[in-house]
Structure formats: structure tokens, C-alpha cells
Short mmCIF file of C-alpha atoms and ligand atoms in Angstrom, two decimals:
data_model
loop_
_atom_site.label_atom_id
_atom_site.label_comp_id
_atom_site.label_asym_id
_atom_site.label_seq_id
_atom_site.Cartn_x
_atom_site.Cartn_y
_atom_site.Cartn_z
CA MET A 20 -13.86 4.46 -8.09
CA THR A 21 -10.39 4.88 -6.53
CA ARG A 22 -9.47 2.70 -3.53
CA ALA A 23 -5.78 3.14 -2.72
CA LEU A 24 -3.45 1.02 -0.58
CA ILE A 25 -0.64 3.13 0.96
CA LEU A 26 2.39 1.05 1.98
CA GLY A 27 3.57 3.48 4.64
CA GLY A 28 5.90 3.76 7.60
CA THR A 29 7.75 6.96 6.63
CA SER A 30 7.34 10.69 7.10
CA ASP A 31 6.55 11.04 3.38
CA ALA A 32 3.81 8.41 3.73
CA ASN A 33 2.39 10.38 6.66
CA THR A 34 2.29 13.60 4.59
CA LEU A 35 0.60 11.68 1.77
CA ALA A 36 -1.97 10.21 4.17
CA ALA A 37 -2.94 13.71 5.31
CA GLU A 38 -3.42 14.88 1.70
CA ILE A 39 -5.44 11.79 0.80
CA ALA A 40 -7.69 12.27 3.83
CA ARG A 41 -8.13 15.96 2.90
CA ALA A 42 -9.07 15.03 -0.67
CA GLY A 43 -11.54 12.43 0.60
CA VAL A 44 -9.91 9.61 -1.40
CA ASP A 45 -10.87 6.09 -0.25
CA ALA A 46 -7.59 4.63 1.04
CA ILE A 47 -6.01 2.26 3.58
CA TYR A 48 -2.66 2.99 5.28
CA SER A 49 -0.46 -0.04 5.96
CA TYR A 50 2.25 -0.46 8.62
CA GLY A 51 4.60 -3.44 8.82
CA GLY A 52 4.21 -3.51 12.61
CA ARG A 53 7.86 -2.75 13.41
CA THR A 54 7.22 -0.24 16.18
CA ARG A 55 5.15 -0.41 19.34
CA ALA A 56 3.28 2.85 18.93
CA PRO A 57 3.34 4.08 15.36
CA ALA A 58 2.13 7.59 14.62
CA GLY A 59 -1.66 7.71 14.14
CA GLN A 60 -3.00 8.24 10.62
CA PRO A 61 -6.15 10.08 9.39
CA LEU A 62 -6.96 6.99 7.30
CA PRO A 63 -8.17 3.46 8.06
CA THR A 64 -4.99 1.61 9.04
CA ARG A 65 -3.84 -2.00 8.93
CA THR A 66 -0.67 -3.39 10.55
CA GLY A 67 1.53 -6.42 9.82
CA GLY A 68 2.73 -8.39 6.81
CA PHE A 69 0.40 -9.51 4.04
CA GLY A 70 2.01 -12.96 3.72
CA GLY A 71 4.43 -12.44 0.85
CA VAL A 72 3.52 -11.67 -2.75
CA SER A 73 0.52 -14.02 -2.80
CA GLY A 74 -0.82 -12.56 0.44
CA LEU A 75 -0.55 -9.03 -0.95
CA ALA A 76 -2.18 -10.08 -4.25
CA ASP A 77 -5.06 -11.69 -2.32
CA TYR A 78 -5.41 -8.55 -0.20
CA ILE A 79 -5.58 -6.35 -3.30
CA ARG A 80 -8.32 -8.52 -4.78
CA GLN A 81 -10.33 -8.98 -1.57
CA GLU A 82 -10.19 -5.28 -0.66
CA GLY A 83 -10.92 -4.09 -4.20
CA ILE A 84 -7.71 -2.03 -4.26
CA THR A 85 -7.47 0.00 -7.50
CA HIS A 86 -4.11 1.76 -6.86
CA VAL A 87 -1.05 0.92 -4.75
CA VAL A 88 1.36 3.61 -3.53
CA ASP A 89 4.66 2.25 -2.22
CA ALA A 90 5.64 5.00 0.23
CA THR A 91 7.90 2.73 2.27
CA HIS A 92 11.49 3.52 3.19
CA PRO A 93 14.18 3.03 0.50
CA PHE A 94 15.62 0.18 2.58
CA ALA A 95 12.28 -1.66 2.87
CA ALA A 96 13.41 -3.65 -0.17
CA GLU A 97 11.40 -6.84 0.39
CA MET A 98 8.13 -4.89 0.72
CA SER A 99 8.91 -2.92 -2.43
CA ARG A 100 9.83 -6.01 -4.41
CA ASN A 101 6.64 -7.75 -3.27
CA ALA A 102 4.57 -4.72 -4.27
CA VAL A 103 5.97 -4.82 -7.82
CA ALA A 104 5.29 -8.55 -8.11
CA ALA A 105 1.77 -8.43 -6.63
CA CYS A 106 0.73 -5.40 -8.70
CA THR A 107 2.04 -7.10 -11.85
CA GLU A 108 0.11 -10.29 -10.98
CA THR A 109 -3.13 -8.40 -10.27
CA GLU A 110 -2.60 -5.75 -12.97
CA THR A 111 -2.97 -3.01 -10.34
CA PRO A 112 -1.43 0.43 -11.02
CA LEU A 113 1.58 1.02 -8.74
CA VAL A 114 3.66 4.11 -8.06
CA ALA A 115 6.57 4.50 -5.63
CA LEU A 116 6.92 7.69 -3.59
CA GLU A 117 10.67 7.60 -3.20
CA ARG A 118 12.75 10.51 -1.95
CA ALA A 119 16.06 11.22 -3.62
CA PRO A 120 19.18 9.89 -1.88
CA TRP A 121 21.41 12.33 -0.01
CA VAL A 122 24.23 13.58 -2.19
CA LYS A 123 27.73 14.14 -0.79
CA ALA A 124 28.29 17.86 -0.30
CA ALA A 125 31.50 19.86 0.01
CA GLY A 126 33.00 19.13 3.41
CA ASP A 127 31.42 15.66 3.71
CA HIS A 128 33.79 12.81 4.56
CA TRP A 129 31.78 9.85 3.30
CA ILE A 130 33.00 6.31 2.92
CA GLU A 131 30.32 4.88 0.63
CA VAL A 132 29.71 1.14 1.06
CA ALA A 133 27.24 -1.33 -0.47
CA ASP A 134 25.87 -3.01 2.65
CA ILE A 135 26.17 -3.67 6.39
CA ALA A 136 29.09 -6.13 6.01
CA ALA A 137 31.07 -3.56 4.05
CA ALA A 138 30.24 -0.94 6.69
CA VAL A 139 31.71 -3.20 9.41
CA ALA A 140 34.83 -3.72 7.31
CA ALA A 141 35.19 0.05 6.83
CA LEU A 142 35.43 0.75 10.58
CA PRO A 143 38.85 1.80 11.92
CA GLU A 144 41.01 -0.80 13.71
CA THR A 145 41.81 1.49 16.64
CA PRO A 146 39.02 1.77 19.25
CA ALA A 147 36.67 4.69 18.63
CA CYS A 148 33.26 6.05 19.67
CA ILE A 149 30.89 5.01 16.88
CA PHE A 150 27.26 6.16 16.33
CA LEU A 151 25.29 3.39 14.57
CA ALA A 152 22.29 5.29 13.18
CA ILE A 153 20.84 2.23 11.45
CA GLY A 154 18.16 1.21 13.92
CA ARG A 155 17.75 -2.18 15.56
CA GLN A 156 17.25 -4.86 12.95
CA HIS A 157 20.71 -5.06 11.38
CA ILE A 158 23.28 -4.32 14.12
CA ALA A 159 24.45 -7.87 14.94
CA PRO A 160 27.39 -7.88 12.43
CA PHE A 161 29.03 -5.04 14.39
CA SER A 162 29.76 -7.52 17.20
CA GLU A 163 32.73 -8.52 15.01
CA ARG A 164 34.38 -5.24 16.06
CA PRO A 165 33.98 -5.26 19.87
CA GLN A 166 36.86 -2.82 20.39
CA HIS A 167 34.62 0.19 19.71
CA ALA A 168 32.29 2.11 22.05
CA TYR A 169 28.91 2.00 20.23
CA THR A 170 25.96 4.36 20.55
CA LEU A 171 22.75 3.00 18.99
CA ARG A 172 19.44 4.72 18.35
CA PHE A 173 16.19 2.73 18.41
CA VAL A 174 12.55 3.75 18.03
CA ASP A 175 11.52 1.53 20.96
CA PRO A 176 13.46 0.41 24.06
CA PRO A 177 15.53 -2.72 23.32
CA GLU A 178 13.89 -6.05 24.18
CA GLY A 179 16.36 -8.57 25.59
CA ALA A 180 20.15 -8.55 25.38
CA LEU A 181 21.97 -6.63 22.66
CA PRO A 182 24.46 -8.55 20.46
CA PHE A 183 27.23 -6.40 21.93
CA GLU A 184 27.89 -3.82 24.67
CA ALA A 185 26.33 -0.51 23.55
CA ASP A 186 24.64 2.64 24.76
CA VAL A 187 21.09 2.96 23.37
CA ILE A 188 19.26 6.22 22.67
CA VAL A 189 15.50 5.66 22.33
CA SER A 190 14.05 8.24 19.94
CA ARG A 191 11.85 8.08 16.85
CA GLY A 192 12.91 11.26 15.10
CA PRO A 193 12.66 13.36 13.04
CA PHE A 194 15.83 14.92 14.49
CA THR A 195 17.24 18.47 14.50
CA LEU A 196 20.75 19.73 13.73
CA LYS A 197 20.99 21.18 17.24
CA SER A 198 20.04 17.95 19.00
CA GLU A 199 22.31 15.88 16.73
CA LEU A 200 25.31 18.19 17.36
CA GLU A 201 24.72 17.98 21.11
CA MET A 202 24.41 14.20 21.03
CA LEU A 203 27.53 13.67 18.87
CA GLN A 204 29.69 16.05 20.91
CA SER A 205 28.52 14.91 24.35
CA ARG A 206 29.29 11.30 23.40
CA ARG A 207 32.57 12.21 21.67
CA ILE A 208 31.42 10.36 18.55
CA ALA A 209 34.29 9.99 16.06
CA TRP A 210 32.46 7.96 13.34
CA ILE A 211 28.86 7.77 12.09
CA VAL A 212 27.36 4.76 10.30
CA ALA A 213 24.18 5.64 8.36
CA ARG A 214 21.96 4.40 5.57
CA ASN A 215 21.32 6.68 2.63
CA SER A 216 17.66 7.08 3.57
CA GLY A 217 17.25 10.49 1.93
CA GLY A 218 14.54 12.88 3.03
CA ASP A 219 14.65 15.38 5.85
CA GLY A 220 13.62 13.17 8.77
CA ALA A 221 17.07 11.81 9.46
CA ARG A 222 19.48 14.02 7.54
CA ALA A 223 20.34 16.20 10.57
CA LYS A 224 22.99 13.66 11.65
CA ILE A 225 24.66 13.96 8.24
CA ASP A 226 24.71 17.76 8.48
CA ALA A 227 25.98 17.55 12.06
CA GLY A 228 28.68 15.08 10.99
CA ARG A 229 29.84 17.52 8.32
CA ALA A 230 29.89 20.42 10.80
CA LEU A 231 32.04 18.34 13.16
CA ASP A 232 34.25 17.04 10.33
CA LEU A 233 33.38 13.41 11.16
CA PRO A 234 33.77 10.47 8.75
CA VAL A 235 30.40 8.96 7.77
CA ILE A 236 30.21 5.36 6.57
CA MET A 237 27.24 5.70 4.19
CA ILE A 238 25.39 2.53 3.19
CA SER A 239 23.97 2.73 -0.32
CA ARG A 240 20.41 1.76 -1.10
CA PRO A 241 19.45 -1.76 -2.18
CA GLN A 242 18.66 -2.30 -5.85
CA LEU A 243 14.89 -2.31 -6.48
CA PRO A 244 13.03 -3.56 -9.57
CA GLU A 245 11.95 -1.03 -12.18
CA ARG A 246 8.66 0.64 -11.20
CA PRO A 247 7.01 4.02 -11.80
CA ARG A 248 8.35 6.47 -9.18
CA VAL A 249 7.76 10.04 -8.10
CA GLU A 250 9.46 12.19 -5.46
CA SER A 251 6.56 14.31 -4.24
CA VAL A 252 3.15 13.93 -2.63
CA VAL A 253 1.74 16.37 -5.20
CA GLU A 254 2.73 13.93 -7.98
CA VAL A 255 1.13 11.01 -6.16
CA MET A 256 -2.12 12.98 -5.74
CA ALA A 257 -2.10 13.83 -9.46
CA TRP A 258 -1.49 10.13 -10.22
CA LEU A 259 -4.54 9.34 -8.07
CA GLY A 260 -6.49 11.96 -10.06
CA HIS A 261 -6.73 14.55 -7.29
CA ARG A 262 -5.30 18.00 -6.70
CA ALA A 263 -3.15 18.26 -3.58
CA CYS A 264 -3.67 21.22 -1.25
CA LEU A 265 0.07 21.27 -0.35
CA GLY A 266 1.13 24.81 -1.13
CA ALA A 267 -1.28 24.69 -4.05
C1 LIG B 26 7.45 1.53 11.70
C2 LIG B 26 6.65 4.62 11.91
C3 LIG B 26 7.54 10.37 11.33
C4 LIG B 26 8.23 9.23 10.61
C5 LIG B 26 9.62 9.04 11.17
C6 LIG B 26 11.81 9.14 7.60
C7 LIG B 26 12.05 9.65 9.02
C8 LIG B 26 12.46 9.07 11.40
C9 LIG B 26 14.86 7.99 9.35
C10 LIG B 26 18.50 7.65 12.85
C11 LIG B 26 17.87 6.90 11.68
C12 LIG B 26 16.01 4.14 10.82
C13 LIG B 26 14.63 3.72 11.41
C14 LIG B 26 14.45 5.87 10.58
C15 LIG B 26 13.92 6.97 9.93
C16 LIG B 26 11.87 8.56 10.09
C17 LIG B 26 10.40 8.18 10.20
C18 LIG B 26 12.49 7.20 9.73
C19 LIG B 26 15.90 5.67 10.78
C20 LIG B 26 9.29 4.91 11.92
C21 LIG B 26 8.03 4.06 11.90
C22 LIG B 26 8.38 2.74 11.75
C23 LIG B 26 9.78 2.68 11.65
C24 LIG B 26 10.54 1.43 11.48
C25 LIG B 26 11.98 1.60 11.76
C26 LIG B 26 12.90 0.39 11.53
C27 LIG B 26 14.28 1.11 11.55
C28 LIG B 26 14.00 2.42 10.85
C29 LIG B 26 14.62 3.71 12.91
C30 LIG B 26 6.17 4.97 13.33
C31 LIG B 26 9.49 5.67 13.21
C32 LIG B 26 17.14 3.63 11.66
C33 LIG B 26 16.18 3.67 9.34
O1 LIG B 26 12.73 -1.27 16.04
C34 LIG B 26 12.56 -1.54 14.84
O2 LIG B 26 12.33 -2.70 14.39
C35 LIG B 26 12.67 -0.40 13.85
C36 LIG B 26 12.76 -0.71 12.55
C37 LIG B 26 12.60 -0.29 10.21
C38 LIG B 26 15.40 0.37 10.82
C39 LIG B 26 15.90 -0.83 11.51
O3 LIG B 26 16.38 -1.72 10.77
O4 LIG B 26 15.84 -0.87 12.76
N1 LIG B 26 12.55 2.58 10.86
N2 LIG B 26 10.34 3.91 11.74
C40 LIG B 26 6.95 1.38 10.28
C41 LIG B 26 6.09 0.13 10.10
O5 LIG B 26 5.88 -0.63 11.05
O6 LIG B 26 5.61 -0.04 8.96
O7 LIG B 26 6.55 4.24 14.27
O8 LIG B 26 5.38 5.92 13.41
C42 LIG B 26 9.24 5.87 10.74
C43 LIG B 26 10.42 6.71 10.50
N3 LIG B 26 11.63 6.24 10.39
O9 LIG B 26 7.72 11.49 10.86
O10 LIG B 26 6.92 10.10 12.36
O11 LIG B 26 12.80 8.90 6.90
O12 LIG B 26 10.66 8.92 7.23
N4 LIG B 26 13.76 4.81 11.00
C44 LIG B 26 17.44 4.22 8.66
O13 LIG B 26 18.46 3.55 8.76
O14 LIG B 26 17.35 5.33 8.05
C45 LIG B 26 16.46 6.43 11.99
O15 LIG B 26 18.29 7.20 14.01
O16 LIG B 26 19.21 8.62 12.57
P1 LIG B 27 11.09 -5.08 4.61
O1 LIG B 27 12.27 -5.75 5.21
O2 LIG B 27 11.19 -4.53 3.22
O3 LIG B 27 9.80 -6.01 4.63
C1 LIG B 27 9.80 -7.28 5.25
C2 LIG B 27 8.35 -7.73 5.34
O4 LIG B 27 7.68 -6.90 6.30
C3 LIG B 27 7.56 -7.52 4.04
O5 LIG B 27 7.80 -8.54 3.11
C4 LIG B 27 6.13 -7.48 4.59
O6 LIG B 27 5.74 -8.78 5.02
C5 LIG B 27 6.32 -6.67 5.86
N1 LIG B 27 6.15 -5.22 5.63
C6 LIG B 27 7.10 -4.28 5.50
N2 LIG B 27 6.57 -3.05 5.38
C7 LIG B 27 5.22 -3.22 5.43
C8 LIG B 27 4.10 -2.33 5.36
N3 LIG B 27 4.27 -1.00 5.25
N4 LIG B 27 2.84 -2.86 5.41
C9 LIG B 27 2.67 -4.21 5.55
N5 LIG B 27 3.70 -5.12 5.64
C10 LIG B 27 4.95 -4.60 5.58
O7 LIG B 27 10.59 -3.92 5.60
P2 LIG B 27 11.43 -3.08 6.70
O8 LIG B 27 12.67 -2.55 6.07
O9 LIG B 27 11.50 -3.91 7.93
O10 LIG B 27 10.43 -1.86 6.93
C11 LIG B 27 9.25 -2.11 7.66
C12 LIG B 27 8.48 -0.82 7.77
O11 LIG B 27 9.29 0.18 8.40
C13 LIG B 27 8.02 -0.24 6.45
O12 LIG B 27 6.74 0.34 6.62
C14 LIG B 27 9.03 0.84 6.18
O13 LIG B 27 8.48 1.90 5.40
C15 LIG B 27 9.34 1.33 7.58
N6 LIG B 27 10.68 1.90 7.66
C16 LIG B 27 11.74 1.11 7.35
C17 LIG B 27 13.02 1.67 7.43
C18 LIG B 27 14.23 0.85 7.10
O14 LIG B 27 15.34 1.31 7.36
N7 LIG B 27 14.06 -0.34 6.56
C19 LIG B 27 13.17 3.03 7.80
C20 LIG B 27 12.04 3.78 8.10
C21 LIG B 27 10.78 3.20 8.03
P3 LIG B 27 4.91 -9.81 4.09
O15 LIG B 27 5.94 -10.36 3.13
O16 LIG B 27 4.36 -10.83 5.04
O17 LIG B 27 3.84 -9.02 3.39
#
């Protein structure tokens, strides 16, 4: 009997949860607890870390989990690494639902960098209006370049002081081309810093950047261990032994 653990927290995970609920598959949706009011799910939900690899392995055993779907964000590297280790230890089938990275299109001005530190180093010397579209957790290194006027975008209002002077937009997305164009133009943004998240939920800023001929410092994805991966909810449902209703 299938009992799936969905490591969630993304729009793809939310689409998967709806399909799983529709198919009547026994499953638990898991959030890391990063946001104050995550979107509700049509599945039993748990929130917070498991306690590393051993905590996740114990959870799998105690909950009788038969399948794990890693539907976390491509930059949730620690969670993904732990899932590979815990599923290997407990011999539990694992599949990753991982959307393809964005690919540079004609007209894109990308400066592709490996990580946050390289993104900071890629910023111009002369003061500019910079949109940091990388959330809240990893912005501190940008305090090394205080000459710029930064716009940040968080899911929840900031708690406490920011590591540097910045203007914060509070919005959880997904975002539209129209709203991104308006935001970039009204704030006279000259540079965008983004992670190569892939998917549709956050690509509007990339399309808006192209339309406005803006340079985009694009942070590449972290390396993850080898694991079975698919790019669609339909493939996950087939892996779970169920037909998806999505456009079927
Ligand atoms: C808690 C679940 C939906 C899902 C929305 C997707 C789309 C918007 C793109 C920008 C980039 C960013 C950020 C982003 C995207 C979707 C999707 C996606 C980027 C929620 C969610 C959780 C989180 C955690 C949050 C991080 C932050 C990252 C904001 C829910 C809304 C910047 C990633 O304050 C914090 O601590 C926030 C932390 C991890 C990155 C960071 O380092 O700050 N996501 N995002 C999940 C959990 O607790 O397990 O609250 O409902 C999910 C979504 N985030 O359709 O409703 O791709 O799926 N999320 C990045 O760099 O790409 C926004 O602003 O343009
Ligand atoms: P991370 O750095 O890879 O994970 C750090 C620790 O947080 C993990 O080891 C685990 O703690 C806990 N954790 C993370 N995701 C979890 C989940 N879905 N369920 C239970 N525990 C989880 O994670 P992150 O990058 O902060 O991402 C956290 C959440 O936000 C994930 O659900 C992810 O899908 C979502 N998200 C992240 C981004 C991003 O840019 N990183 C973007 C959109 C959405 P233990 O070791 O104690 O088990």
C-alpha cells in the first residue's frame, strides 16, 4: 500500500498535492517552515525539519513511508541531499520532481555565476538600482557593496534590521510580466540578481528584464547527488502507480 512523503514548498509540489489528493493516494505534504502562512494543501501536512538524515530516516520508518517525492526547490540543496541519504539508508524509493533550469534566450543579457559570492563580485562598481530577487536568507553578502540602491522581495515582512539599507517588497508570487515590468520601471532597476529556479512561478522577472534590456546576474543551481528525476507531475503520478487527471 502506497504511503508517500512529499517534500514540498514549491508551486510544482502544490500541483502534485492536488493530483495526489484527487487520486486518493495516502500521502503527507512537508514544509520546512520558512514562511509564516504557507499555502494550504489538500493533504495532511507537517512543518519543520526532520532533524537531519537520521531524523528523516526515523520519520520514514515510523510513518511507514513507502515512497518519497522530493518536490523542493532546486536551491533547497540540503533537503535534497538528506532525502537521497535517508532513502538510501532506509531503501525507500525516491524520485525528484525538478523543473528544468531557465535557458538564456536571444536578447537575454545574463552574467552566469556559481554562487552568491560570485554574484556580489559581478555587480558594477558605479552605484546602481539593483533588484535582489533571491529572497531573505542569503542577502547579507551584498552589504559588501553598500554603494547600490537595493530592492529586495520577501515572502513575509522582514523581522528585525536588514544587513544593509534596502527597500523591501513583500510578495509571495507567482508574479506576472505586467507587474514585474511595472515594478522594475517604477524603481528604475538597472540590474537584476536571480537564482536559476526554473519553472513559471518566478520567470516573469527574467522576461521583464529581457524586455527592458537589463543585465541579469544569474546564479546557477547547486550540484545535487545523482537521484531519479522527472520534470512533470504526470510522471510522478505514474511513478506512484496512478493516472493523473492533468489534461489526461
Ligand atoms: C516556504 C511556500 C505557490 C508557490 C510559490 C516556485 C514559485 C513563488 C520562485 C522572486 C523569487 C525565492 C523564494 C521563490 C519562488 C514560488 C513558490 C517560489 C523565490 C514559497 C513557500 C515557501 C517559500 C520559501 C522561500 C525561501 C525563499 C524562496 C522567496 C508557501 C512561497 C526568492 C527563491 O523568508 C524566507 O525564509 C523565505 C525563504 C526559501 C529563498 C530565500 O532564501 O529567502 N522561497 N517560498 C516553503 C517551506 O517552508 O517549506 O509559503 O506557500 C514557495 C514559492 N517560492 O505557487 O504558492 O518556484 O515554486 N521563493 C528563489 O530565489 O527563486 C522568489 O521574488 O522573484
Ligand atoms: P534547505 O536549505 O535545503 O534545507 C535546510 C533544512 O531545512 C533541511 O535540512 C531540513 O531540516 C529543512 N527543510 C527544508 N525543506 C524542508 C521540507 N520541505 N520539509 C521539511 N524540512 C525541510 O532548504 P531551503 O532552501 O531553506 O528551502 C526550505 C523550503 O522552502 C523547502 O520546502 C523549499 O522547497 C522551499 N523553497 C526554497 C526556495 C529556495 O530558494 N531555497 C525557493 C522556493 C521554495 P532537517 O535537516 O532538520 O530535516
